[in-house]
Amino acid sequence: MRIIPISLPTPFYIGPVNVYLIAEDPLTIIDTGPKTKEAADALRSGLRAAGFLISDLRRIVLTHAHEDHCGLARSLRDEAKNAEVFVHEWETGHRHSRLEYAEHRELLARAGVPEDEIETMRRMYEGVRVYADSFADHEYSPLWDEAELEFDSGSLRILHTPGHTPGSCSFMREADRTVIAGDCVLKRITPNPVLSPDPIDSSKRFPSLAEYLVSLARLRAFAPTLVYGGHGDPVHDYEELFNRYFRNIRERQAQVIGIVTKDGATAWDVSRAMFPEANDVHRFLAVSEAVAHLDLAHSEGKVDLELSGAREVYKKISAD
């Protein structure tokens, strides 16, 4: 099975995004890059270098629905004419702006984010959403955990690996234990567990960090030999990265718990203490990380949680 990485430019701080051409029948692209002329031109060049055109694509598969990964999906589908789009049903970013949902605003308010900051985040996201077109529910096919994407030369096993987003998926070639992991596995940085409503009950918060730890352990059980990530270089030593991720997560967990006092702190308070210089989209990502760690700490009995009106306040557990 020929897996051809293609690097595409993005307008985001994360830098270039990796998409993966599966140069087998049916011709498949995993992720698409953002909806920009620069990304589209780079993708065309990458396909030409491999001997293909966009019109040759038959499947467009999304690891998750962030703009840098799904932005060109609709235009590629339209140009290819016969291409089918696949994404996990727990993903929603390809359908609507994440910060426009009433439940997202509610989650931010519960995290203690001031109303003016929520409005700033919404306006900021208006500038981001232009890098992706949305899909109606009938315009994509769902990815199912443990199902397979079949090719003439073999198959890729679909692995639901939630954490970065609720519907994040990875794809494994079992013959040599090669994994295409999107933003679940990145060589240089630990992926952000993005604040999301629970896909089963939108009144609740998705336990992103707890689910992410399970996803990392699940991938570890397959002993992958090569992991292609959504950004940066491939990972050849997953065991080393797994241990580094867990160490970094536990160190950040200790930092978060140390910020919480007996008087209490919201996730917004914790995020500002951890990342005082964060601005723009980084404030939303900082809140996401604070919430994720506080949720995990509370589930493990390391902090208390009380409601103060509509806000969630975390407090240091009394020694007596």
PDB file of C-alpha atoms in Angstrom:
ATOM      1  CA  MET A   1       0.000   0.000   0.000  1.00  0.00           C
ATOM      2  CA  ARG A   2       1.472   3.334  -1.076  1.00  0.00           C
ATOM      3  CA  ILE A   3       0.932   6.052   1.533  1.00  0.00           C
ATOM      4  CA  ILE A   4       2.206   9.386   0.206  1.00  0.00           C
ATOM      5  CA  PRO A   5       2.469  12.316   2.667  1.00  0.00           C
ATOM      6  CA  ILE A   6       1.773  15.763   1.195  1.00  0.00           C
ATOM      7  CA  SER A   7       2.576  18.889   3.217  1.00  0.00           C
ATOM      8  CA  LEU A   8       0.238  21.846   2.743  1.00  0.00           C
ATOM      9  CA  PRO A   9       0.610  25.424   4.019  1.00  0.00           C
ATOM     10  CA  THR A  10      -1.931  26.809   6.487  1.00  0.00           C
ATOM     11  CA  PRO A  11      -2.610  30.328   7.787  1.00  0.00           C
ATOM     12  CA  PHE A  12      -2.592  29.013  11.368  1.00  0.00           C
ATOM     13  CA  TYR A  13       0.058  29.154  14.100  1.00  0.00           C
ATOM     14  CA  ILE A  14       0.466  25.356  13.951  1.00  0.00           C
ATOM     15  CA  GLY A  15       2.137  25.662  10.547  1.00  0.00           C
ATOM     16  CA  PRO A  16       1.878  23.185   7.640  1.00  0.00           C
ATOM     17  CA  VAL A  17      -0.583  20.309   7.792  1.00  0.00           C
ATOM     18  CA  ASN A  18       0.075  16.790   6.546  1.00  0.00           C
ATOM     19  CA  VAL A  19      -2.457  15.071   4.311  1.00  0.00           C
ATOM     20  CA  TYR A  20      -2.031  11.528   3.083  1.00  0.00           C
ATOM     21  CA  LEU A  21      -2.689  10.150  -0.377  1.00  0.00           C
ATOM     22  CA  ILE A  22      -3.449   6.441  -0.449  1.00  0.00           C
ATOM     23  CA  ALA A  23      -2.269   5.736  -3.989  1.00  0.00           C
ATOM     24  CA  GLU A  24      -4.361   2.615  -4.447  1.00  0.00           C
ATOM     25  CA  ASP A  25      -7.735   1.886  -5.979  1.00  0.00           C
ATOM     26  CA  PRO A  26     -10.035   3.582  -4.970  1.00  0.00           C
ATOM     27  CA  LEU A  27      -7.794   6.635  -4.805  1.00  0.00           C
ATOM     28  CA  THR A  28      -8.198   8.172  -1.341  1.00  0.00           C
ATOM     29  CA  ILE A  29      -7.006  11.327   0.393  1.00  0.00           C
ATOM     30  CA  ILE A  30      -6.944  11.443   4.213  1.00  0.00           C
ATOM     31  CA  ASP A  31      -7.502  15.078   5.270  1.00  0.00           C
ATOM     32  CA  THR A  32      -7.490  17.978   2.840  1.00  0.00           C
ATOM     33  CA  GLY A  33      -5.868  21.101   4.270  1.00  0.00           C
ATOM     34  CA  PRO A  34      -7.602  24.486   4.729  1.00  0.00           C
ATOM     35  CA  LYS A  35      -9.681  26.233   2.100  1.00  0.00           C
ATOM     36  CA  THR A  36      -6.973  28.525   0.728  1.00  0.00           C
ATOM     37  CA  LYS A  37      -5.525  28.936  -2.755  1.00  0.00           C
ATOM     38  CA  GLU A  38      -2.064  28.140  -1.397  1.00  0.00           C
ATOM     39  CA  ALA A  39      -3.178  24.837   0.098  1.00  0.00           C
ATOM     40  CA  ALA A  40      -5.175  23.888  -3.005  1.00  0.00           C
ATOM     41  CA  ASP A  41      -2.200  24.632  -5.283  1.00  0.00           C
ATOM     42  CA  ALA A  42       0.162  22.632  -3.070  1.00  0.00           C
ATOM     43  CA  LEU A  43      -2.273  19.711  -3.050  1.00  0.00           C
ATOM     44  CA  ARG A  44      -2.558  19.762  -6.836  1.00  0.00           C
ATOM     45  CA  SER A  45       1.244  19.757  -7.094  1.00  0.00           C
ATOM     46  CA  GLY A  46       1.521  16.846  -4.668  1.00  0.00           C
ATOM     47  CA  LEU A  47      -1.068  14.843  -6.566  1.00  0.00           C
ATOM     48  CA  ARG A  48       0.626  15.567  -9.908  1.00  0.00           C
ATOM     49  CA  ALA A  49       3.981  14.448  -8.514  1.00  0.00           C
ATOM     50  CA  ALA A  50       2.331  11.145  -7.614  1.00  0.00           C
ATOM     51  CA  GLY A  51       0.759  10.878 -11.076  1.00  0.00           C
ATOM     52  CA  PHE A  52      -2.816  11.889 -10.224  1.00  0.00           C
ATOM     53  CA  LEU A  53      -5.356  14.701 -10.547  1.00  0.00           C
ATOM     54  CA  ILE A  54      -8.041  15.853  -8.135  1.00  0.00           C
ATOM     55  CA  SER A  55     -10.586  14.385 -10.553  1.00  0.00           C
ATOM     56  CA  ASP A  56      -9.070  10.941  -9.869  1.00  0.00           C
ATOM     57  CA  LEU A  57     -10.039  11.038  -6.173  1.00  0.00           C
ATOM     58  CA  ARG A  58     -12.784   8.635  -5.135  1.00  0.00           C
ATOM     59  CA  ARG A  59     -12.710   8.998  -1.324  1.00  0.00           C
ATOM     60  CA  ILE A  60     -12.072  11.948   0.982  1.00  0.00           C
ATOM     61  CA  VAL A  61     -11.547  10.766   4.564  1.00  0.00           C
ATOM     62  CA  LEU A  62     -11.270  13.180   7.505  1.00  0.00           C
ATOM     63  CA  THR A  63      -9.388  12.383  10.707  1.00  0.00           C
ATOM     64  CA  HIS A  64     -11.344  15.212  12.345  1.00  0.00           C
ATOM     65  CA  ALA A  65     -13.181  18.380  11.396  1.00  0.00           C
ATOM     66  CA  HIS A  66     -10.860  21.256  12.247  1.00  0.00           C
ATOM     67  CA  GLU A  67     -10.384  23.763   9.448  1.00  0.00           C
ATOM     68  CA  ASP A  68      -6.763  22.888   8.711  1.00  0.00           C
ATOM     69  CA  HIS A  69      -7.806  19.259   8.142  1.00  0.00           C
ATOM     70  CA  CYS A  70     -11.218  19.494   6.478  1.00  0.00           C
ATOM     71  CA  GLY A  71     -11.324  22.888   4.762  1.00  0.00           C
ATOM     72  CA  LEU A  72     -10.984  21.740   1.139  1.00  0.00           C
ATOM     73  CA  ALA A  73     -13.233  18.683   1.482  1.00  0.00           C
ATOM     74  CA  ARG A  74     -16.272  20.183  -0.209  1.00  0.00           C
ATOM     75  CA  SER A  75     -14.394  21.722  -3.147  1.00  0.00           C
ATOM     76  CA  LEU A  76     -12.415  18.490  -3.689  1.00  0.00           C
ATOM     77  CA  ARG A  77     -15.629  16.491  -3.627  1.00  0.00           C
ATOM     78  CA  ASP A  78     -17.257  18.808  -6.146  1.00  0.00           C
ATOM     79  CA  GLU A  79     -14.265  18.755  -8.498  1.00  0.00           C
ATOM     80  CA  ALA A  80     -13.785  15.008  -8.262  1.00  0.00           C
ATOM     81  CA  LYS A  81     -17.543  14.504  -8.845  1.00  0.00           C
ATOM     82  CA  ASN A  82     -17.621  10.871  -7.708  1.00  0.00           C
ATOM     83  CA  ALA A  83     -15.677  11.278  -4.450  1.00  0.00           C
ATOM     84  CA  GLU A  84     -17.384  10.216  -1.227  1.00  0.00           C
ATOM     85  CA  VAL A  85     -16.647  12.107   2.015  1.00  0.00           C
ATOM     86  CA  PHE A  86     -16.182  10.161   5.261  1.00  0.00           C
ATOM     87  CA  VAL A  87     -16.083  11.561   8.806  1.00  0.00           C
ATOM     88  CA  HIS A  88     -17.055  10.263  12.236  1.00  0.00           C
ATOM     89  CA  GLU A  89     -20.586  11.221  13.318  1.00  0.00           C
ATOM     90  CA  TRP A  90     -19.282  12.718  16.564  1.00  0.00           C
ATOM     91  CA  GLU A  91     -17.522  15.445  14.601  1.00  0.00           C
ATOM     92  CA  THR A  92     -19.491  18.664  14.155  1.00  0.00           C
ATOM     93  CA  GLY A  93     -16.952  21.240  12.967  1.00  0.00           C
ATOM     94  CA  HIS A  94     -17.569  20.324   9.319  1.00  0.00           C
ATOM     95  CA  ARG A  95     -21.233  21.235   9.724  1.00  0.00           C
ATOM     96  CA  HIS A  96     -21.308  24.444  11.779  1.00  0.00           C
ATOM     97  CA  SER A  97     -19.017  26.802  13.609  1.00  0.00           C
ATOM     98  CA  ARG A  98     -18.182  25.232  16.975  1.00  0.00           C
ATOM     99  CA  LEU A  99     -18.550  28.516  18.883  1.00  0.00           C
ATOM    100  CA  GLU A 100     -21.949  29.292  17.390  1.00  0.00           C
ATOM    101  CA  TYR A 101     -23.633  26.422  19.179  1.00  0.00           C
ATOM    102  CA  ALA A 102     -25.609  27.520  22.213  1.00  0.00           C
ATOM    103  CA  GLU A 103     -24.123  24.603  24.141  1.00  0.00           C
ATOM    104  CA  HIS A 104     -20.596  25.849  23.415  1.00  0.00           C
ATOM    105  CA  ARG A 105     -21.399  29.266  24.813  1.00  0.00           C
ATOM    106  CA  GLU A 106     -22.902  27.538  27.836  1.00  0.00           C
ATOM    107  CA  LEU A 107     -19.751  25.456  28.343  1.00  0.00           C
ATOM    108  CA  LEU A 108     -17.588  28.569  28.211  1.00  0.00           C
ATOM    109  CA  ALA A 109     -19.854  30.370  30.686  1.00  0.00           C
ATOM    110  CA  ARG A 110     -19.720  27.377  33.040  1.00  0.00           C
ATOM    111  CA  ALA A 111     -15.925  27.535  32.800  1.00  0.00           C
ATOM    112  CA  GLY A 112     -16.070  31.099  34.149  1.00  0.00           C
ATOM    113  CA  VAL A 113     -15.235  32.853  30.889  1.00  0.00           C
ATOM    114  CA  PRO A 114     -16.587  36.438  31.042  1.00  0.00           C
ATOM    115  CA  GLU A 115     -19.324  37.280  28.531  1.00  0.00           C
ATOM    116  CA  ASP A 116     -17.170  39.830  26.720  1.00  0.00           C
ATOM    117  CA  GLU A 117     -14.434  37.201  26.284  1.00  0.00           C
ATOM    118  CA  ILE A 118     -16.963  34.714  24.914  1.00  0.00           C
ATOM    119  CA  GLU A 119     -18.071  37.310  22.386  1.00  0.00           C
ATOM    120  CA  THR A 120     -14.446  38.012  21.464  1.00  0.00           C
ATOM    121  CA  MET A 121     -13.879  34.283  20.908  1.00  0.00           C
ATOM    122  CA  ARG A 122     -16.977  34.113  18.717  1.00  0.00           C
ATOM    123  CA  ARG A 123     -15.791  37.028  16.575  1.00  0.00           C
ATOM    124  CA  MET A 124     -12.325  35.485  16.365  1.00  0.00           C
ATOM    125  CA  TYR A 125     -13.811  32.265  15.098  1.00  0.00           C
ATOM    126  CA  GLU A 126     -15.705  34.130  12.398  1.00  0.00           C
ATOM    127  CA  GLY A 127     -12.283  34.728  10.868  1.00  0.00           C
ATOM    128  CA  VAL A 128     -11.338  31.061  11.133  1.00  0.00           C
ATOM    129  CA  ARG A 129     -14.494  29.484   9.749  1.00  0.00           C
ATOM    130  CA  VAL A 130     -13.848  30.967   6.290  1.00  0.00           C
ATOM    131  CA  TYR A 131     -11.143  28.319   5.846  1.00  0.00           C
ATOM    132  CA  ALA A 132     -13.705  25.500   5.597  1.00  0.00           C
ATOM    133  CA  ASP A 133     -17.045  24.905   3.903  1.00  0.00           C
ATOM    134  CA  SER A 134     -19.757  23.096   5.820  1.00  0.00           C
ATOM    135  CA  PHE A 135     -21.598  19.907   4.878  1.00  0.00           C
ATOM    136  CA  ALA A 136     -25.239  18.987   5.294  1.00  0.00           C
ATOM    137  CA  ASP A 137     -25.927  15.747   7.138  1.00  0.00           C
ATOM    138  CA  HIS A 138     -26.700  13.850   3.932  1.00  0.00           C
ATOM    139  CA  GLU A 139     -23.443  14.898   2.246  1.00  0.00           C
ATOM    140  CA  TYR A 140     -21.051  12.628   4.117  1.00  0.00           C
ATOM    141  CA  SER A 141     -20.768   8.987   5.152  1.00  0.00           C
ATOM    142  CA  PRO A 142     -19.913   7.973   8.729  1.00  0.00           C
ATOM    143  CA  LEU A 143     -16.696   6.322   9.854  1.00  0.00           C
ATOM    144  CA  TRP A 144     -17.241   3.397  12.229  1.00  0.00           C
ATOM    145  CA  ASP A 145     -14.772   2.155  14.808  1.00  0.00           C
ATOM    146  CA  GLU A 146     -13.192  -1.185  13.824  1.00  0.00           C
ATOM    147  CA  ALA A 147     -14.605  -1.006  10.283  1.00  0.00           C
ATOM    148  CA  GLU A 148     -12.221  -1.014   7.315  1.00  0.00           C
ATOM    149  CA  LEU A 149     -11.458   1.199   4.364  1.00  0.00           C
ATOM    150  CA  GLU A 150     -10.867  -1.376   1.667  1.00  0.00           C
ATOM    151  CA  PHE A 151      -8.469  -1.045  -1.260  1.00  0.00           C
ATOM    152  CA  ASP A 152      -7.400  -3.430  -4.013  1.00  0.00           C
ATOM    153  CA  SER A 153      -4.078  -3.869  -2.184  1.00  0.00           C
ATOM    154  CA  GLY A 154      -5.476  -4.328   1.333  1.00  0.00           C
ATOM    155  CA  SER A 155      -7.275  -2.222   3.898  1.00  0.00           C
ATOM    156  CA  LEU A 156      -6.961   0.409   6.588  1.00  0.00           C
ATOM    157  CA  ARG A 157      -8.596  -0.338   9.934  1.00  0.00           C
ATOM    158  CA  ILE A 158     -10.612   2.577  11.348  1.00  0.00           C
ATOM    159  CA  LEU A 159      -9.792   3.353  14.985  1.00  0.00           C
ATOM    160  CA  HIS A 160     -11.948   5.866  16.837  1.00  0.00           C
ATOM    161  CA  THR A 161      -9.379   7.784  18.912  1.00  0.00           C
ATOM    162  CA  PRO A 162     -11.294  10.592  20.656  1.00  0.00           C
ATOM    163  CA  GLY A 163      -9.627  13.262  22.757  1.00  0.00           C
ATOM    164  CA  HIS A 164      -8.423  16.090  20.550  1.00  0.00           C
ATOM    165  CA  THR A 165     -12.015  16.109  19.316  1.00  0.00           C
ATOM    166  CA  PRO A 166     -14.867  13.690  20.117  1.00  0.00           C
ATOM    167  CA  GLY A 167     -14.851  12.119  16.656  1.00  0.00           C
ATOM    168  CA  SER A 168     -11.117  11.985  15.927  1.00  0.00           C
ATOM    169  CA  CYS A 169     -10.161   8.843  14.028  1.00  0.00           C
ATOM    170  CA  SER A 170      -6.909   7.084  13.170  1.00  0.00           C
ATOM    171  CA  PHE A 171      -6.283   4.547  10.426  1.00  0.00           C
ATOM    172  CA  MET A 172      -4.016   1.506  10.731  1.00  0.00           C
ATOM    173  CA  ARG A 173      -2.467  -0.737   8.103  1.00  0.00           C
ATOM    174  CA  GLU A 174      -2.261  -3.938  10.109  1.00  0.00           C
ATOM    175  CA  ALA A 175       0.240  -5.640   7.784  1.00  0.00           C
ATOM    176  CA  ASP A 176       3.077  -3.418   9.048  1.00  0.00           C
ATOM    177  CA  ARG A 177       1.307  -1.555  11.918  1.00  0.00           C
ATOM    178  CA  THR A 178       1.527   1.818  10.202  1.00  0.00           C
ATOM    179  CA  VAL A 179      -0.915   4.381  11.624  1.00  0.00           C
ATOM    180  CA  ILE A 180      -2.245   7.643  10.183  1.00  0.00           C
ATOM    181  CA  ALA A 181      -3.289   9.458  13.358  1.00  0.00           C
ATOM    182  CA  GLY A 182      -4.250  13.021  12.452  1.00  0.00           C
ATOM    183  CA  ASP A 183      -3.799  15.247  15.511  1.00  0.00           C
ATOM    184  CA  CYS A 184      -4.038  12.375  17.987  1.00  0.00           C
ATOM    185  CA  VAL A 185      -0.265  11.910  17.727  1.00  0.00           C
ATOM    186  CA  LEU A 186       2.149  14.760  17.013  1.00  0.00           C
ATOM    187  CA  LYS A 187       5.900  14.354  17.344  1.00  0.00           C
ATOM    188  CA  ARG A 188       6.833  17.772  18.760  1.00  0.00           C
ATOM    189  CA  ILE A 189       3.794  18.882  20.768  1.00  0.00           C
ATOM    190  CA  THR A 190       1.027  17.392  22.885  1.00  0.00           C
ATOM    191  CA  PRO A 191      -2.346  17.861  21.134  1.00  0.00           C
ATOM    192  CA  ASN A 192      -4.844  20.168  22.801  1.00  0.00           C
ATOM    193  CA  PRO A 193      -7.996  18.470  24.210  1.00  0.00           C
ATOM    194  CA  VAL A 194     -10.467  20.936  22.720  1.00  0.00           C
ATOM    195  CA  LEU A 195     -13.520  21.961  24.767  1.00  0.00           C
ATOM    196  CA  SER A 196     -16.536  20.203  23.246  1.00  0.00           C
ATOM    197  CA  PRO A 197     -20.110  19.265  24.161  1.00  0.00           C
ATOM    198  CA  ASP A 198     -20.611  15.566  24.743  1.00  0.00           C
ATOM    199  CA  PRO A 199     -21.905  14.102  21.449  1.00  0.00           C
ATOM    200  CA  ILE A 200     -24.390  11.872  23.281  1.00  0.00           C
ATOM    201  CA  ASP A 201     -25.716  14.523  25.703  1.00  0.00           C
ATOM    202  CA  SER A 202     -24.887  18.065  24.603  1.00  0.00           C
ATOM    203  CA  SER A 203     -25.821  19.443  28.034  1.00  0.00           C
ATOM    204  CA  LYS A 204     -22.681  17.754  29.344  1.00  0.00           C
ATOM    205  CA  ARG A 205     -19.020  18.352  28.595  1.00  0.00           C
ATOM    206  CA  PHE A 206     -17.035  15.767  26.657  1.00  0.00           C
ATOM    207  CA  PRO A 207     -14.318  14.322  28.980  1.00  0.00           C
ATOM    208  CA  SER A 208     -11.615  15.054  26.435  1.00  0.00           C
ATOM    209  CA  LEU A 209      -8.439  14.383  28.412  1.00  0.00           C
ATOM    210  CA  ALA A 210      -9.664  11.145  30.001  1.00  0.00           C
ATOM    211  CA  GLU A 211     -10.751   9.909  26.556  1.00  0.00           C
ATOM    212  CA  TYR A 212      -7.448  11.019  25.050  1.00  0.00           C
ATOM    213  CA  LEU A 213      -5.447   8.983  27.559  1.00  0.00           C
ATOM    214  CA  VAL A 214      -7.529   5.934  26.635  1.00  0.00           C
ATOM    215  CA  SER A 215      -6.914   6.582  22.931  1.00  0.00           C
ATOM    216  CA  LEU A 216      -3.145   6.820  23.446  1.00  0.00           C
ATOM    217  CA  ALA A 217      -3.173   3.553  25.389  1.00  0.00           C
ATOM    218  CA  ARG A 218      -5.290   1.898  22.718  1.00  0.00           C
ATOM    219  CA  LEU A 219      -2.790   2.835  20.003  1.00  0.00           C
ATOM    220  CA  ARG A 220       0.030   1.604  22.223  1.00  0.00           C
ATOM    221  CA  ALA A 221      -1.618  -1.830  22.411  1.00  0.00           C
ATOM    222  CA  PHE A 222      -1.114  -2.201  18.652  1.00  0.00           C
ATOM    223  CA  ALA A 223       2.660  -1.511  18.992  1.00  0.00           C
ATOM    224  CA  PRO A 224       2.740   0.784  15.954  1.00  0.00           C
ATOM    225  CA  THR A 225       5.988   0.816  13.993  1.00  0.00           C
ATOM    226  CA  LEU A 226       5.319   4.120  12.196  1.00  0.00           C
ATOM    227  CA  VAL A 227       2.818   6.868  13.009  1.00  0.00           C
ATOM    228  CA  TYR A 228       2.010   9.636  10.565  1.00  0.00           C
ATOM    229  CA  GLY A 229       0.696  12.718  12.387  1.00  0.00           C
ATOM    230  CA  GLY A 230      -1.300  15.692  11.235  1.00  0.00           C
ATOM    231  CA  HIS A 231       1.661  18.048  11.638  1.00  0.00           C
ATOM    232  CA  GLY A 232       5.427  17.611  11.664  1.00  0.00           C
ATOM    233  CA  ASP A 233       7.577  14.539  11.184  1.00  0.00           C
ATOM    234  CA  PRO A 234       6.404  10.928  11.494  1.00  0.00           C
ATOM    235  CA  VAL A 235       6.922   9.066  14.758  1.00  0.00           C
ATOM    236  CA  HIS A 236       9.170   5.988  14.626  1.00  0.00           C
ATOM    237  CA  ASP A 237       9.293   5.335  18.384  1.00  0.00           C
ATOM    238  CA  TYR A 238       5.742   5.483  19.656  1.00  0.00           C
ATOM    239  CA  GLU A 239       6.659   3.973  23.026  1.00  0.00           C
ATOM    240  CA  GLU A 240       9.019   6.871  23.776  1.00  0.00           C
ATOM    241  CA  LEU A 241       6.426   9.420  22.692  1.00  0.00           C
ATOM    242  CA  PHE A 242       3.687   7.675  24.708  1.00  0.00           C
ATOM    243  CA  ASN A 243       5.750   7.906  27.891  1.00  0.00           C
ATOM    244  CA  ARG A 244       6.683  11.526  27.165  1.00  0.00           C
ATOM    245  CA  TYR A 245       3.032  12.442  26.617  1.00  0.00           C
ATOM    246  CA  PHE A 246       1.988  10.818  29.891  1.00  0.00           C
ATOM    247  CA  ARG A 247       4.810  12.519  31.777  1.00  0.00           C
ATOM    248  CA  ASN A 248       3.919  15.929  30.316  1.00  0.00           C
ATOM    249  CA  ILE A 249       0.223  15.454  31.041  1.00  0.00           C
ATOM    250  CA  ARG A 250       0.873  14.508  34.661  1.00  0.00           C
ATOM    251  CA  GLU A 251       3.243  17.458  35.097  1.00  0.00           C
ATOM    252  CA  ARG A 252       0.581  19.825  33.755  1.00  0.00           C
ATOM    253  CA  GLN A 253      -1.993  18.127  35.992  1.00  0.00           C
ATOM    254  CA  ALA A 254       0.155  18.876  39.040  1.00  0.00           C
ATOM    255  CA  GLN A 255       0.501  22.498  37.903  1.00  0.00           C
ATOM    256  CA  VAL A 256      -3.269  22.864  37.542  1.00  0.00           C
ATOM    257  CA  ILE A 257      -3.977  21.321  40.945  1.00  0.00           C
ATOM    258  CA  GLY A 258      -1.391  23.654  42.471  1.00  0.00           C
ATOM    259  CA  ILE A 259      -3.267  26.708  41.166  1.00  0.00           C
ATOM    260  CA  VAL A 260      -6.546  25.639  42.768  1.00  0.00           C
ATOM    261  CA  THR A 261      -6.951  27.034  46.305  1.00  0.00           C
ATOM    262  CA  LYS A 262      -9.416  26.452  49.136  1.00  0.00           C
ATOM    263  CA  ASP A 263     -11.215  29.613  48.059  1.00  0.00           C
ATOM    264  CA  GLY A 264     -11.705  28.101  44.621  1.00  0.00           C
ATOM    265  CA  ALA A 265     -10.898  28.868  40.992  1.00  0.00           C
ATOM    266  CA  THR A 266     -12.750  28.557  37.702  1.00  0.00           C
ATOM    267  CA  ALA A 267     -11.211  27.036  34.607  1.00  0.00           C
ATOM    268  CA  TRP A 268     -10.882  30.577  33.247  1.00  0.00           C
ATOM    269  CA  ASP A 269      -8.889  31.582  36.362  1.00  0.00           C
ATOM    270  CA  VAL A 270      -6.625  28.565  35.947  1.00  0.00           C
ATOM    271  CA  SER A 271      -6.100  29.235  32.243  1.00  0.00           C
ATOM    272  CA  ARG A 272      -5.091  32.861  32.891  1.00  0.00           C
ATOM    273  CA  ALA A 273      -2.677  31.761  35.620  1.00  0.00           C
ATOM    274  CA  MET A 274      -1.089  29.134  33.369  1.00  0.00           C
ATOM    275  CA  PHE A 275      -1.038  31.173  30.158  1.00  0.00           C
ATOM    276  CA  PRO A 276      -1.115  34.882  31.111  1.00  0.00           C
ATOM    277  CA  GLU A 277       0.191  35.964  27.701  1.00  0.00           C
ATOM    278  CA  ALA A 278      -2.314  33.943  25.662  1.00  0.00           C
ATOM    279  CA  ASN A 279      -4.405  35.920  23.194  1.00  0.00           C
ATOM    280  CA  ASP A 280      -6.755  35.362  20.261  1.00  0.00           C
ATOM    281  CA  VAL A 281      -7.444  31.672  19.615  1.00  0.00           C
ATOM    282  CA  HIS A 282      -4.892  30.731  22.256  1.00  0.00           C
ATOM    283  CA  ARG A 283      -7.267  31.934  25.001  1.00  0.00           C
ATOM    284  CA  PHE A 284      -9.871  29.421  23.862  1.00  0.00           C
ATOM    285  CA  LEU A 285      -7.232  26.675  23.682  1.00  0.00           C
ATOM    286  CA  ALA A 286      -5.959  27.657  27.141  1.00  0.00           C
ATOM    287  CA  VAL A 287      -9.479  27.358  28.586  1.00  0.00           C
ATOM    288  CA  SER A 288      -9.876  24.012  26.813  1.00  0.00           C
ATOM    289  CA  GLU A 289      -6.711  22.703  28.414  1.00  0.00           C
ATOM    290  CA  ALA A 290      -7.621  24.007  31.861  1.00  0.00           C
ATOM    291  CA  VAL A 291     -11.097  22.446  31.703  1.00  0.00           C
ATOM    292  CA  ALA A 292      -9.691  19.132  30.481  1.00  0.00           C
ATOM    293  CA  HIS A 293      -7.197  18.903  33.341  1.00  0.00           C
ATOM    294  CA  LEU A 294      -9.705  20.030  35.956  1.00  0.00           C
ATOM    295  CA  ASP A 295     -12.217  17.441  34.737  1.00  0.00           C
ATOM    296  CA  LEU A 296      -9.580  14.723  35.004  1.00  0.00           C
ATOM    297  CA  ALA A 297      -8.412  15.915  38.441  1.00  0.00           C
ATOM    298  CA  HIS A 298     -12.001  15.956  39.705  1.00  0.00           C
ATOM    299  CA  SER A 299     -12.708  12.468  38.318  1.00  0.00           C
ATOM    300  CA  GLU A 300      -9.637  11.210  40.180  1.00  0.00           C
ATOM    301  CA  GLY A 301     -10.687  12.869  43.450  1.00  0.00           C
ATOM    302  CA  LYS A 302      -7.887  15.441  43.451  1.00  0.00           C
ATOM    303  CA  VAL A 303     -10.062  18.585  43.515  1.00  0.00           C
ATOM    304  CA  ASP A 304     -13.600  19.392  44.640  1.00  0.00           C
ATOM    305  CA  LEU A 305     -16.209  20.910  42.356  1.00  0.00           C
ATOM    306  CA  GLU A 306     -18.960  23.310  43.419  1.00  0.00           C
ATOM    307  CA  LEU A 307     -21.462  25.425  41.500  1.00  0.00           C
ATOM    308  CA  SER A 308     -21.532  29.177  42.005  1.00  0.00           C
ATOM    309  CA  GLY A 309     -24.586  30.210  40.058  1.00  0.00           C
ATOM    310  CA  ALA A 310     -23.913  28.951  36.522  1.00  0.00           C
ATOM    311  CA  ARG A 311     -20.158  28.754  37.066  1.00  0.00           C
ATOM    312  CA  GLU A 312     -18.157  25.721  38.072  1.00  0.00           C
ATOM    313  CA  VAL A 313     -15.679  26.449  40.851  1.00  0.00           C
ATOM    314  CA  TYR A 314     -12.919  23.991  41.702  1.00  0.00           C
ATOM    315  CA  LYS A 315     -11.523  23.922  45.218  1.00  0.00           C
ATOM    316  CA  LYS A 316      -8.553  22.379  46.908  1.00  0.00           C
ATOM    317  CA  ILE A 317      -9.527  19.318  48.898  1.00  0.00           C
ATOM    318  CA  SER A 318      -9.274  19.886  52.648  1.00  0.00           C
ATOM    319  CA  ALA A 319      -6.695  17.785  54.454  1.00  0.00           C
ATOM    320  CA  ASP A 320      -9.116  16.952  57.310  1.00  0.00           C
TER     321      ASP A 320
END
